[in-house]
Amino acid sequence: MRIILYLSGEFEELARIEAETFLSRVLLADRQITVGECGFNRFERFGLIHEASLHLFSCESNELHDFFREVEIPDGKCCVRVRNIGEKKADSTKLERELGAILWKRGAKISVSNPEYIYRVYLANKAHVGILLHVTDRKQFLERRPDLKPFFRPGAILPRLARSLVNIALKEGTLLDPMCGTGTIIIEAGLMGLDFLGIEAYSNIARGCKINLHHYGLPSNILIGDARNLPLKDESVDAIVTDFPYLQSTKALGDLLDLYEKSLSEFKRVLKPNCRLIFISNLDVEETVKNFEIKYKLYQRLHKSLTRRIYICLNS
C-alpha cells in the first residue's frame, strides 16, 4: 500500500525520520510530505505525523483538474478537502468545489457533511492526492502536557516529541528510560501498547512518576536506581530513550560528563545489539558516544539559552 504522510512543520526533520519508520520504502519527499510504501500501519501511534492517506497520484498543481477527470470514483459518498502547505498556492474552498464538481459530473455521490471517502489534496511544491485514512488526534497531546499531569516538574519534554522518539526507537519490545523523571517517555510508550521500564535516581520523583502512570491506567514499572549502574541483565532491552539532565553551570560540567561516560557504558551493556539508543542533551557529546553509531544528530532551539541536541544512535 502506497501512502502519503503529512508531517508536522514544527520539527519537520524529526517528523520525516519518524515517517520512515512506518515505511518500507520512501518514494517521494516534499515539504511536510513523505510518500512511500507502508511497512507498519499502526497509524494511531503517530507523534509528529498529522495524517495518512492512500496515495492516488502526485502532479503539478495546474494538472489537478485533468487528473480528477481520470481518478477512480468510490462507491460511497465522497468530497474533496484541500490543504495548502507553506505559502498559499490556491483558494482551497474554490478548488474543493471545482474538483468536487468534476467528480459529481462523472457520477460520484458528493456529501460535504457526511462523506465516506475524502479525497485529500496536499498542495506543497507539487500536488499530492490520496484517500484519507487517518487523522492524528492532536488534542490528546495538549491534554497530556507535563503541567497538566498530577505530578509535574519543569523541563519535561512534550508528549508528541516523546511519542515520535519512541516510534523511531522501536516497533515492539521493551523500552527503557533510565532517567525517567516524571515519566513522559514511558507514559507515551505505555499508551502505544509497548512494554516499558523506567529508572529514576530520586525516590520522590519516582513516587510522582508512579502517580502519573496510574493516572493513565498504566503499570508502575519503575525502579529506583542509578543510570551509571543499571540493575538489569546484559542485552535485556530493545530500545533506550531518555532525556539527560541539562548543564546549568560550568561548575557542574565535570559531574555531568561523568554521568554521560558511565551511563552510556551501561546503556551499551543492557541494550540488545543493532537496537537504538535515543537521547536528548544540551551538550555536544560525540566523543562520549564513540561506542555507538550516531545515525542522526538533530537540533531543536527552545530559546536563546537552550538548544536541544537529539542523538539517534545504533548499538552496532
PDB file of C-alpha atoms in Angstrom:
ATOM      1  CA  MET A   1       0.000   0.000   0.000  1.00  0.00           C
ATOM      2  CA  ARG A   2       1.401   3.365  -1.040  1.00  0.00           C
ATOM      3  CA  ILE A   3       0.627   6.159   1.416  1.00  0.00           C
ATOM      4  CA  ILE A   4       1.062   9.896   1.859  1.00  0.00           C
ATOM      5  CA  LEU A   5       2.207  11.028   5.305  1.00  0.00           C
ATOM      6  CA  TYR A   6       1.509  14.668   6.157  1.00  0.00           C
ATOM      7  CA  LEU A   7       4.169  15.792   8.636  1.00  0.00           C
ATOM      8  CA  SER A   8       4.312  18.372  11.393  1.00  0.00           C
ATOM      9  CA  GLY A   9       6.033  21.569  10.313  1.00  0.00           C
ATOM     10  CA  GLU A  10       7.101  22.304  13.879  1.00  0.00           C
ATOM     11  CA  PHE A  11      10.009  19.826  13.791  1.00  0.00           C
ATOM     12  CA  GLU A  12       9.876  18.540  10.235  1.00  0.00           C
ATOM     13  CA  GLU A  13      13.333  16.964  10.267  1.00  0.00           C
ATOM     14  CA  LEU A  14      12.413  14.663  13.148  1.00  0.00           C
ATOM     15  CA  ALA A  15       8.918  14.038  11.744  1.00  0.00           C
ATOM     16  CA  ARG A  16      10.497  12.840   8.492  1.00  0.00           C
ATOM     17  CA  ILE A  17      12.667  10.324  10.374  1.00  0.00           C
ATOM     18  CA  GLU A  18       9.573   9.138  12.255  1.00  0.00           C
ATOM     19  CA  ALA A  19       7.723   8.752   8.949  1.00  0.00           C
ATOM     20  CA  GLU A  20      10.470   6.497   7.625  1.00  0.00           C
ATOM     21  CA  THR A  21       9.837   4.054  10.481  1.00  0.00           C
ATOM     22  CA  PHE A  22       6.318   3.458   9.122  1.00  0.00           C
ATOM     23  CA  LEU A  23       7.501   2.917   5.541  1.00  0.00           C
ATOM     24  CA  SER A  24       9.293   0.016   3.902  1.00  0.00           C
ATOM     25  CA  ARG A  25      10.448   2.362   1.138  1.00  0.00           C
ATOM     26  CA  VAL A  26      10.412   6.137   0.671  1.00  0.00           C
ATOM     27  CA  LEU A  27       9.368   7.104  -2.853  1.00  0.00           C
ATOM     28  CA  LEU A  28       8.996  10.870  -2.709  1.00  0.00           C
ATOM     29  CA  ALA A  29       9.669  13.737  -0.302  1.00  0.00           C
ATOM     30  CA  ASP A  30       8.144  17.209  -0.438  1.00  0.00           C
ATOM     31  CA  ARG A  31       7.511  19.989   2.035  1.00  0.00           C
ATOM     32  CA  GLN A  32       5.865  18.328   5.078  1.00  0.00           C
ATOM     33  CA  ILE A  33       5.078  15.328   2.852  1.00  0.00           C
ATOM     34  CA  THR A  34       6.570  11.849   2.572  1.00  0.00           C
ATOM     35  CA  VAL A  35       5.204   9.297   0.098  1.00  0.00           C
ATOM     36  CA  GLY A  36       6.186   5.655   0.354  1.00  0.00           C
ATOM     37  CA  GLU A  37       5.240   2.010   0.670  1.00  0.00           C
ATOM     38  CA  CYS A  38       3.572   1.344   4.018  1.00  0.00           C
ATOM     39  CA  GLY A  39       5.503  -1.132   6.123  1.00  0.00           C
ATOM     40  CA  PHE A  40       3.854  -0.578   9.526  1.00  0.00           C
ATOM     41  CA  ASN A  41       0.245   0.607   9.656  1.00  0.00           C
ATOM     42  CA  ARG A  42      -0.135   1.423  13.355  1.00  0.00           C
ATOM     43  CA  PHE A  43      -1.199   4.959  12.496  1.00  0.00           C
ATOM     44  CA  GLU A  44      -2.656   5.538  15.966  1.00  0.00           C
ATOM     45  CA  ARG A  45       0.943   5.664  17.201  1.00  0.00           C
ATOM     46  CA  PHE A  46       1.814   8.821  15.229  1.00  0.00           C
ATOM     47  CA  GLY A  47       3.585  11.579  17.136  1.00  0.00           C
ATOM     48  CA  LEU A  48       4.744  14.246  14.671  1.00  0.00           C
ATOM     49  CA  ILE A  49       2.720  12.886  11.728  1.00  0.00           C
ATOM     50  CA  HIS A  50      -0.649  14.595  11.266  1.00  0.00           C
ATOM     51  CA  GLU A  51      -2.354  12.451   8.607  1.00  0.00           C
ATOM     52  CA  ALA A  52      -2.049   9.331   6.465  1.00  0.00           C
ATOM     53  CA  SER A  53      -3.750   8.961   3.070  1.00  0.00           C
ATOM     54  CA  LEU A  54      -3.831   6.214   0.458  1.00  0.00           C
ATOM     55  CA  HIS A  55      -1.722   7.706  -2.351  1.00  0.00           C
ATOM     56  CA  LEU A  56      -3.525   8.092  -5.673  1.00  0.00           C
ATOM     57  CA  PHE A  57      -1.201  10.382  -7.613  1.00  0.00           C
ATOM     58  CA  SER A  58       1.211  13.314  -7.439  1.00  0.00           C
ATOM     59  CA  CYS A  59       1.266  16.013 -10.095  1.00  0.00           C
ATOM     60  CA  GLU A  60       1.809  19.690 -10.771  1.00  0.00           C
ATOM     61  CA  SER A  61      -0.893  21.876  -9.229  1.00  0.00           C
ATOM     62  CA  ASN A  62      -2.106  23.046 -12.631  1.00  0.00           C
ATOM     63  CA  GLU A  63      -2.690  19.419 -13.650  1.00  0.00           C
ATOM     64  CA  LEU A  64      -5.129  18.615 -10.831  1.00  0.00           C
ATOM     65  CA  HIS A  65      -8.310  19.127 -12.847  1.00  0.00           C
ATOM     66  CA  ASP A  66      -7.087  16.789 -15.590  1.00  0.00           C
ATOM     67  CA  PHE A  67      -6.128  14.087 -13.098  1.00  0.00           C
ATOM     68  CA  PHE A  68      -9.516  14.328 -11.349  1.00  0.00           C
ATOM     69  CA  ARG A  69     -11.191  13.644 -14.687  1.00  0.00           C
ATOM     70  CA  GLU A  70      -9.450  10.244 -14.666  1.00  0.00           C
ATOM     71  CA  VAL A  71      -9.297   9.300 -10.977  1.00  0.00           C
ATOM     72  CA  GLU A  72     -11.262   6.286  -9.738  1.00  0.00           C
ATOM     73  CA  ILE A  73     -14.723   7.044  -8.292  1.00  0.00           C
ATOM     74  CA  PRO A  74     -15.633   5.312  -4.992  1.00  0.00           C
ATOM     75  CA  ASP A  75     -18.965   3.568  -4.405  1.00  0.00           C
ATOM     76  CA  GLY A  76     -19.857   5.634  -1.344  1.00  0.00           C
ATOM     77  CA  LYS A  77     -20.357   9.331  -0.666  1.00  0.00           C
ATOM     78  CA  CYS A  78     -17.247  11.461  -1.068  1.00  0.00           C
ATOM     79  CA  CYS A  79     -15.876  15.002  -1.005  1.00  0.00           C
ATOM     80  CA  VAL A  80     -12.629  16.873  -1.662  1.00  0.00           C
ATOM     81  CA  ARG A  81     -10.540  18.590   1.011  1.00  0.00           C
ATOM     82  CA  VAL A  82      -7.553  20.787   0.075  1.00  0.00           C
ATOM     83  CA  ARG A  83      -4.673  21.816   2.345  1.00  0.00           C
ATOM     84  CA  ASN A  84      -2.109  24.446   1.426  1.00  0.00           C
ATOM     85  CA  ILE A  85       1.307  23.630   2.882  1.00  0.00           C
ATOM     86  CA  GLY A  86       3.504  26.663   3.383  1.00  0.00           C
ATOM     87  CA  GLU A  87       2.567  29.707   1.361  1.00  0.00           C
ATOM     88  CA  LYS A  88      -0.952  29.742  -0.075  1.00  0.00           C
ATOM     89  CA  LYS A  89      -0.957  28.181  -3.538  1.00  0.00           C
ATOM     90  CA  ALA A  90      -4.690  28.130  -4.197  1.00  0.00           C
ATOM     91  CA  ASP A  91      -8.049  29.185  -2.816  1.00  0.00           C
ATOM     92  CA  SER A  92      -8.761  25.890  -1.061  1.00  0.00           C
ATOM     93  CA  THR A  93     -12.557  26.323  -0.897  1.00  0.00           C
ATOM     94  CA  LYS A  94     -12.791  27.247  -4.576  1.00  0.00           C
ATOM     95  CA  LEU A  95     -10.549  24.352  -5.597  1.00  0.00           C
ATOM     96  CA  GLU A  96     -12.550  21.892  -3.482  1.00  0.00           C
ATOM     97  CA  ARG A  97     -15.731  22.941  -5.271  1.00  0.00           C
ATOM     98  CA  GLU A  98     -14.133  22.708  -8.713  1.00  0.00           C
ATOM     99  CA  LEU A  99     -12.657  19.257  -8.138  1.00  0.00           C
ATOM    100  CA  GLY A 100     -15.834  18.047  -6.423  1.00  0.00           C
ATOM    101  CA  ALA A 101     -17.868  19.240  -9.417  1.00  0.00           C
ATOM    102  CA  ILE A 102     -15.654  17.199 -11.741  1.00  0.00           C
ATOM    103  CA  LEU A 103     -16.295  14.088  -9.643  1.00  0.00           C
ATOM    104  CA  TRP A 104     -20.052  14.813  -9.480  1.00  0.00           C
ATOM    105  CA  LYS A 105     -20.298  15.149 -13.261  1.00  0.00           C
ATOM    106  CA  ARG A 106     -18.613  11.757 -13.523  1.00  0.00           C
ATOM    107  CA  GLY A 107     -21.266  10.176 -11.296  1.00  0.00           C
ATOM    108  CA  ALA A 108     -19.752  10.470  -7.822  1.00  0.00           C
ATOM    109  CA  LYS A 109     -22.068  10.849  -4.820  1.00  0.00           C
ATOM    110  CA  ILE A 110     -20.914  14.088  -3.199  1.00  0.00           C
ATOM    111  CA  SER A 111     -21.519  14.737   0.506  1.00  0.00           C
ATOM    112  CA  VAL A 112     -19.633  17.543   2.201  1.00  0.00           C
ATOM    113  CA  SER A 113     -21.231  16.964   5.616  1.00  0.00           C
ATOM    114  CA  ASN A 114     -21.059  13.166   5.861  1.00  0.00           C
ATOM    115  CA  PRO A 115     -18.543  11.706   3.396  1.00  0.00           C
ATOM    116  CA  GLU A 116     -17.451   8.081   3.500  1.00  0.00           C
ATOM    117  CA  TYR A 117     -14.363   8.904   1.440  1.00  0.00           C
ATOM    118  CA  ILE A 118     -12.335  12.110   1.487  1.00  0.00           C
ATOM    119  CA  TYR A 119     -10.066  12.994  -1.415  1.00  0.00           C
ATOM    120  CA  ARG A 120      -7.201  14.731   0.399  1.00  0.00           C
ATOM    121  CA  VAL A 121      -5.265  17.206  -1.739  1.00  0.00           C
ATOM    122  CA  TYR A 122      -1.960  18.444  -0.291  1.00  0.00           C
ATOM    123  CA  LEU A 123      -0.501  21.445  -2.104  1.00  0.00           C
ATOM    124  CA  ALA A 124       3.242  21.575  -1.420  1.00  0.00           C
ATOM    125  CA  ASN A 125       5.853  22.076  -4.155  1.00  0.00           C
ATOM    126  CA  LYS A 126       3.715  19.577  -6.048  1.00  0.00           C
ATOM    127  CA  ALA A 127       0.152  18.401  -5.503  1.00  0.00           C
ATOM    128  CA  HIS A 128      -0.279  15.050  -3.747  1.00  0.00           C
ATOM    129  CA  VAL A 129      -3.697  13.395  -3.722  1.00  0.00           C
ATOM    130  CA  GLY A 130      -4.963  10.464  -1.693  1.00  0.00           C
ATOM    131  CA  ILE A 131      -7.937   8.966   0.114  1.00  0.00           C
ATOM    132  CA  LEU A 132      -7.747   9.985   3.767  1.00  0.00           C
ATOM    133  CA  LEU A 133      -7.063   7.031   6.073  1.00  0.00           C
ATOM    134  CA  HIS A 134      -6.143   8.574   9.424  1.00  0.00           C
ATOM    135  CA  VAL A 135      -6.080  11.925  11.211  1.00  0.00           C
ATOM    136  CA  THR A 136      -3.998  12.155  14.383  1.00  0.00           C
ATOM    137  CA  ASP A 137      -5.868  13.448  17.406  1.00  0.00           C
ATOM    138  CA  ARG A 138      -3.502  16.277  18.303  1.00  0.00           C
ATOM    139  CA  LYS A 139      -5.723  17.396  21.170  1.00  0.00           C
ATOM    140  CA  GLN A 140      -4.570  14.340  23.148  1.00  0.00           C
ATOM    141  CA  PHE A 141      -1.043  15.736  23.330  1.00  0.00           C
ATOM    142  CA  LEU A 142      -2.301  19.033  24.748  1.00  0.00           C
ATOM    143  CA  GLU A 143      -4.320  17.125  27.345  1.00  0.00           C
ATOM    144  CA  ARG A 144      -1.157  15.247  28.389  1.00  0.00           C
ATOM    145  CA  ARG A 145       1.012  18.352  28.677  1.00  0.00           C
ATOM    146  CA  PRO A 146       3.555  17.992  31.509  1.00  0.00           C
ATOM    147  CA  ASP A 147       1.955  20.798  33.554  1.00  0.00           C
ATOM    148  CA  LEU A 148      -1.455  19.073  33.389  1.00  0.00           C
ATOM    149  CA  LYS A 149      -0.202  15.782  34.822  1.00  0.00           C
ATOM    150  CA  PRO A 150      -0.860  15.082  38.528  1.00  0.00           C
ATOM    151  CA  PHE A 151       2.884  15.228  39.255  1.00  0.00           C
ATOM    152  CA  PHE A 152       4.806  17.985  37.487  1.00  0.00           C
ATOM    153  CA  ARG A 153       8.393  19.172  37.361  1.00  0.00           C
ATOM    154  CA  PRO A 154       9.648  21.853  34.938  1.00  0.00           C
ATOM    155  CA  GLY A 155      11.743  20.808  31.960  1.00  0.00           C
ATOM    156  CA  ALA A 156       9.841  17.701  30.848  1.00  0.00           C
ATOM    157  CA  ILE A 157       9.626  17.175  27.091  1.00  0.00           C
ATOM    158  CA  LEU A 158       6.283  17.392  25.309  1.00  0.00           C
ATOM    159  CA  PRO A 159       4.268  14.192  24.715  1.00  0.00           C
ATOM    160  CA  ARG A 160       4.237  14.495  20.903  1.00  0.00           C
ATOM    161  CA  LEU A 161       8.051  14.718  20.859  1.00  0.00           C
ATOM    162  CA  ALA A 162       8.348  11.780  23.263  1.00  0.00           C
ATOM    163  CA  ARG A 163       5.985   9.685  21.132  1.00  0.00           C
ATOM    164  CA  SER A 164       7.912  10.477  17.963  1.00  0.00           C
ATOM    165  CA  LEU A 165      11.177   9.384  19.600  1.00  0.00           C
ATOM    166  CA  VAL A 166       9.585   6.157  20.844  1.00  0.00           C
ATOM    167  CA  ASN A 167       8.359   5.388  17.316  1.00  0.00           C
ATOM    168  CA  ILE A 168      11.846   5.946  15.930  1.00  0.00           C
ATOM    169  CA  ALA A 169      13.347   3.771  18.663  1.00  0.00           C
ATOM    170  CA  LEU A 170      11.304   0.582  18.190  1.00  0.00           C
ATOM    171  CA  LYS A 171       8.196  -1.069  16.763  1.00  0.00           C
ATOM    172  CA  GLU A 172       7.799  -3.657  19.516  1.00  0.00           C
ATOM    173  CA  GLY A 173       9.609  -4.963  22.562  1.00  0.00           C
ATOM    174  CA  THR A 174      10.720  -3.325  25.812  1.00  0.00           C
ATOM    175  CA  LEU A 175      11.703   0.327  26.049  1.00  0.00           C
ATOM    176  CA  LEU A 176      13.902   1.619  28.866  1.00  0.00           C
ATOM    177  CA  ASP A 177      14.088   5.196  30.104  1.00  0.00           C
ATOM    178  CA  PRO A 178      16.969   5.099  32.618  1.00  0.00           C
ATOM    179  CA  MET A 179      16.386   8.707  33.778  1.00  0.00           C
ATOM    180  CA  CYS A 180      12.612   8.761  33.547  1.00  0.00           C
ATOM    181  CA  GLY A 181      11.776  11.768  35.730  1.00  0.00           C
ATOM    182  CA  THR A 182       8.034  12.453  35.685  1.00  0.00           C
ATOM    183  CA  GLY A 183       7.520   9.720  33.083  1.00  0.00           C
ATOM    184  CA  THR A 184       6.639  11.452  29.809  1.00  0.00           C
ATOM    185  CA  ILE A 185       8.576   8.995  27.630  1.00  0.00           C
ATOM    186  CA  ILE A 186       7.413   5.799  29.321  1.00  0.00           C
ATOM    187  CA  ILE A 187       3.817   7.060  29.506  1.00  0.00           C
ATOM    188  CA  GLU A 188       3.768   7.528  25.731  1.00  0.00           C
ATOM    189  CA  ALA A 189       5.358   4.090  25.256  1.00  0.00           C
ATOM    190  CA  GLY A 190       2.755   2.511  27.529  1.00  0.00           C
ATOM    191  CA  LEU A 191      -0.154   4.230  25.786  1.00  0.00           C
ATOM    192  CA  MET A 192       1.209   2.880  22.498  1.00  0.00           C
ATOM    193  CA  GLY A 193       0.984  -0.660  23.881  1.00  0.00           C
ATOM    194  CA  LEU A 194       4.706  -1.194  24.371  1.00  0.00           C
ATOM    195  CA  ASP A 195       6.400  -2.811  27.339  1.00  0.00           C
ATOM    196  CA  PHE A 196       8.429  -0.254  29.275  1.00  0.00           C
ATOM    197  CA  LEU A 197      10.657   0.239  32.288  1.00  0.00           C
ATOM    198  CA  GLY A 198      11.622   3.491  33.965  1.00  0.00           C
ATOM    199  CA  ILE A 199      14.531   4.031  36.321  1.00  0.00           C
ATOM    200  CA  GLU A 200      14.801   7.138  38.491  1.00  0.00           C
ATOM    201  CA  ALA A 201      17.541   8.090  40.953  1.00  0.00           C
ATOM    202  CA  TYR A 202      15.388  10.161  43.318  1.00  0.00           C
ATOM    203  CA  SER A 203      12.689   8.413  45.344  1.00  0.00           C
ATOM    204  CA  ASN A 204      10.345  11.420  45.499  1.00  0.00           C
ATOM    205  CA  ILE A 205      10.452  11.785  41.700  1.00  0.00           C
ATOM    206  CA  ALA A 206       9.900   8.028  41.298  1.00  0.00           C
ATOM    207  CA  ARG A 207       6.803   8.247  43.515  1.00  0.00           C
ATOM    208  CA  GLY A 208       5.486  11.122  41.427  1.00  0.00           C
ATOM    209  CA  CYS A 209       6.143   9.177  38.240  1.00  0.00           C
ATOM    210  CA  LYS A 210       4.085   6.272  39.598  1.00  0.00           C
ATOM    211  CA  ILE A 211       1.221   8.683  40.287  1.00  0.00           C
ATOM    212  CA  ASN A 212       1.360   9.840  36.671  1.00  0.00           C
ATOM    213  CA  LEU A 213       1.435   6.265  35.369  1.00  0.00           C
ATOM    214  CA  HIS A 214      -1.592   5.317  37.474  1.00  0.00           C
ATOM    215  CA  HIS A 215      -3.407   8.413  36.193  1.00  0.00           C
ATOM    216  CA  TYR A 216      -3.201   6.979  32.662  1.00  0.00           C
ATOM    217  CA  GLY A 217      -4.048   3.427  33.703  1.00  0.00           C
ATOM    218  CA  LEU A 218      -0.506   2.148  33.210  1.00  0.00           C
ATOM    219  CA  PRO A 219       1.501  -0.221  35.433  1.00  0.00           C
ATOM    220  CA  SER A 220       4.064   1.328  37.766  1.00  0.00           C
ATOM    221  CA  ASN A 221       7.081  -0.204  36.044  1.00  0.00           C
ATOM    222  CA  ILE A 222       9.541   1.985  37.947  1.00  0.00           C
ATOM    223  CA  LEU A 223      12.737   1.156  39.774  1.00  0.00           C
ATOM    224  CA  ILE A 224      14.795   3.473  41.944  1.00  0.00           C
ATOM    225  CA  GLY A 225      18.322   3.252  40.625  1.00  0.00           C
ATOM    226  CA  ASP A 226      21.340   4.913  39.076  1.00  0.00           C
ATOM    227  CA  ALA A 227      21.795   5.126  35.304  1.00  0.00           C
ATOM    228  CA  ARG A 228      25.530   4.608  35.897  1.00  0.00           C
ATOM    229  CA  ASN A 229      24.876   1.202  37.449  1.00  0.00           C
ATOM    230  CA  LEU A 230      21.689  -0.247  35.993  1.00  0.00           C
ATOM    231  CA  PRO A 231      20.059  -3.187  37.833  1.00  0.00           C
ATOM    232  CA  LEU A 232      19.481  -5.037  34.552  1.00  0.00           C
ATOM    233  CA  LYS A 233      20.935  -8.014  32.735  1.00  0.00           C
ATOM    234  CA  ASP A 234      23.142  -7.669  29.684  1.00  0.00           C
ATOM    235  CA  GLU A 235      21.271  -7.203  26.382  1.00  0.00           C
ATOM    236  CA  SER A 236      17.895  -7.119  28.129  1.00  0.00           C
ATOM    237  CA  VAL A 237      16.103  -4.148  26.482  1.00  0.00           C
ATOM    238  CA  ASP A 238      15.078  -3.418  22.886  1.00  0.00           C
ATOM    239  CA  ALA A 239      15.450   0.367  22.953  1.00  0.00           C
ATOM    240  CA  ILE A 240      16.562   3.187  25.232  1.00  0.00           C
ATOM    241  CA  VAL A 241      15.041   6.665  25.059  1.00  0.00           C
ATOM    242  CA  THR A 242      15.972   9.250  27.679  1.00  0.00           C
ATOM    243  CA  ASP A 243      16.448  12.935  28.415  1.00  0.00           C
ATOM    244  CA  PHE A 244      19.745  13.721  30.170  1.00  0.00           C
ATOM    245  CA  PRO A 245      19.905  16.436  32.855  1.00  0.00           C
ATOM    246  CA  TYR A 246      20.819  19.766  31.315  1.00  0.00           C
ATOM    247  CA  LEU A 247      24.010  21.607  32.187  1.00  0.00           C
ATOM    248  CA  GLN A 248      23.100  24.731  34.140  1.00  0.00           C
ATOM    249  CA  SER A 249      26.603  25.978  35.031  1.00  0.00           C
ATOM    250  CA  THR A 250      30.227  25.182  34.194  1.00  0.00           C
ATOM    251  CA  LYS A 251      30.760  24.058  37.805  1.00  0.00           C
ATOM    252  CA  ALA A 252      28.573  21.025  37.139  1.00  0.00           C
ATOM    253  CA  LEU A 253      30.305  20.085  33.878  1.00  0.00           C
ATOM    254  CA  GLY A 254      32.644  17.517  35.442  1.00  0.00           C
ATOM    255  CA  ASP A 255      29.829  15.702  37.234  1.00  0.00           C
ATOM    256  CA  LEU A 256      27.654  15.728  34.124  1.00  0.00           C
ATOM    257  CA  LEU A 257      30.388  14.385  31.850  1.00  0.00           C
ATOM    258  CA  ASP A 258      30.979  11.614  34.396  1.00  0.00           C
ATOM    259  CA  LEU A 259      27.262  10.791  34.209  1.00  0.00           C
ATOM    260  CA  TYR A 260      27.434  10.626  30.405  1.00  0.00           C
ATOM    261  CA  GLU A 261      30.523   8.441  30.322  1.00  0.00           C
ATOM    262  CA  LYS A 262      29.364   5.914  32.906  1.00  0.00           C
ATOM    263  CA  SER A 263      25.703   5.785  31.907  1.00  0.00           C
ATOM    264  CA  LEU A 264      26.456   5.380  28.192  1.00  0.00           C
ATOM    265  CA  SER A 265      28.690   2.448  29.080  1.00  0.00           C
ATOM    266  CA  GLU A 266      25.747   0.898  30.931  1.00  0.00           C
ATOM    267  CA  PHE A 267      23.390   1.627  28.039  1.00  0.00           C
ATOM    268  CA  LYS A 268      25.776  -0.265  25.767  1.00  0.00           C
ATOM    269  CA  ARG A 269      25.683  -3.230  28.141  1.00  0.00           C
ATOM    270  CA  VAL A 270      21.907  -3.568  28.600  1.00  0.00           C
ATOM    271  CA  LEU A 271      20.817  -2.686  25.047  1.00  0.00           C
ATOM    272  CA  LYS A 272      20.465  -5.524  22.566  1.00  0.00           C
ATOM    273  CA  PRO A 273      22.753  -5.446  19.503  1.00  0.00           C
ATOM    274  CA  ASN A 274      21.526  -3.479  16.471  1.00  0.00           C
ATOM    275  CA  CYS A 275      18.933  -1.685  18.586  1.00  0.00           C
ATOM    276  CA  ARG A 276      18.533   2.043  19.068  1.00  0.00           C
ATOM    277  CA  LEU A 277      19.572   4.474  21.765  1.00  0.00           C
ATOM    278  CA  ILE A 278      17.966   7.919  21.539  1.00  0.00           C
ATOM    279  CA  PHE A 279      18.828  10.637  23.999  1.00  0.00           C
ATOM    280  CA  ILE A 280      18.322  14.364  24.416  1.00  0.00           C
ATOM    281  CA  SER A 281      21.087  16.643  25.655  1.00  0.00           C
ATOM    282  CA  ASN A 282      22.062  20.299  25.707  1.00  0.00           C
ATOM    283  CA  LEU A 283      25.702  19.357  25.105  1.00  0.00           C
ATOM    284  CA  ASP A 284      27.745  18.164  22.137  1.00  0.00           C
ATOM    285  CA  VAL A 285      28.912  14.747  23.335  1.00  0.00           C
ATOM    286  CA  GLU A 286      30.072  12.914  20.210  1.00  0.00           C
ATOM    287  CA  GLU A 287      33.321  11.853  21.869  1.00  0.00           C
ATOM    288  CA  THR A 288      31.437  10.213  24.724  1.00  0.00           C
ATOM    289  CA  VAL A 289      29.127   8.314  22.350  1.00  0.00           C
ATOM    290  CA  LYS A 290      32.006   6.652  20.495  1.00  0.00           C
ATOM    291  CA  ASN A 291      30.759   3.126  21.326  1.00  0.00           C
ATOM    292  CA  PHE A 292      27.539   3.781  19.382  1.00  0.00           C
ATOM    293  CA  GLU A 293      26.977   4.652  15.743  1.00  0.00           C
ATOM    294  CA  ILE A 294      25.354   8.083  15.567  1.00  0.00           C
ATOM    295  CA  LYS A 295      22.750   7.859  12.796  1.00  0.00           C
ATOM    296  CA  TYR A 296      21.307  11.348  13.259  1.00  0.00           C
ATOM    297  CA  LYS A 297      22.025  14.414  15.348  1.00  0.00           C
ATOM    298  CA  LEU A 298      19.241  17.000  15.328  1.00  0.00           C
ATOM    299  CA  TYR A 299      18.984  20.431  16.906  1.00  0.00           C
ATOM    300  CA  GLN A 300      15.890  21.974  18.474  1.00  0.00           C
ATOM    301  CA  ARG A 301      16.210  25.581  19.629  1.00  0.00           C
ATOM    302  CA  LEU A 302      13.894  26.222  22.563  1.00  0.00           C
ATOM    303  CA  HIS A 303      15.083  29.742  23.439  1.00  0.00           C
ATOM    304  CA  LYS A 304      18.252  31.813  23.203  1.00  0.00           C
ATOM    305  CA  SER A 305      19.987  29.999  26.062  1.00  0.00           C
ATOM    306  CA  LEU A 306      18.883  26.413  25.320  1.00  0.00           C
ATOM    307  CA  THR A 307      19.265  24.308  22.206  1.00  0.00           C
ATOM    308  CA  ARG A 308      18.475  20.632  22.493  1.00  0.00           C
ATOM    309  CA  ARG A 309      20.538  18.012  20.713  1.00  0.00           C
ATOM    310  CA  ILE A 310      18.723  14.816  19.837  1.00  0.00           C
ATOM    311  CA  TYR A 311      21.069  11.891  19.240  1.00  0.00           C
ATOM    312  CA  ILE A 312      19.663   8.861  17.420  1.00  0.00           C
ATOM    313  CA  CYS A 313      22.203   6.062  17.758  1.00  0.00           C
ATOM    314  CA  LEU A 314      22.574   2.412  16.836  1.00  0.00           C
ATOM    315  CA  ASN A 315      24.168  -0.176  19.100  1.00  0.00           C
ATOM    316  CA  SER A 316      26.223  -1.602  16.245  1.00  0.00           C
TER     317      SER A 316
END
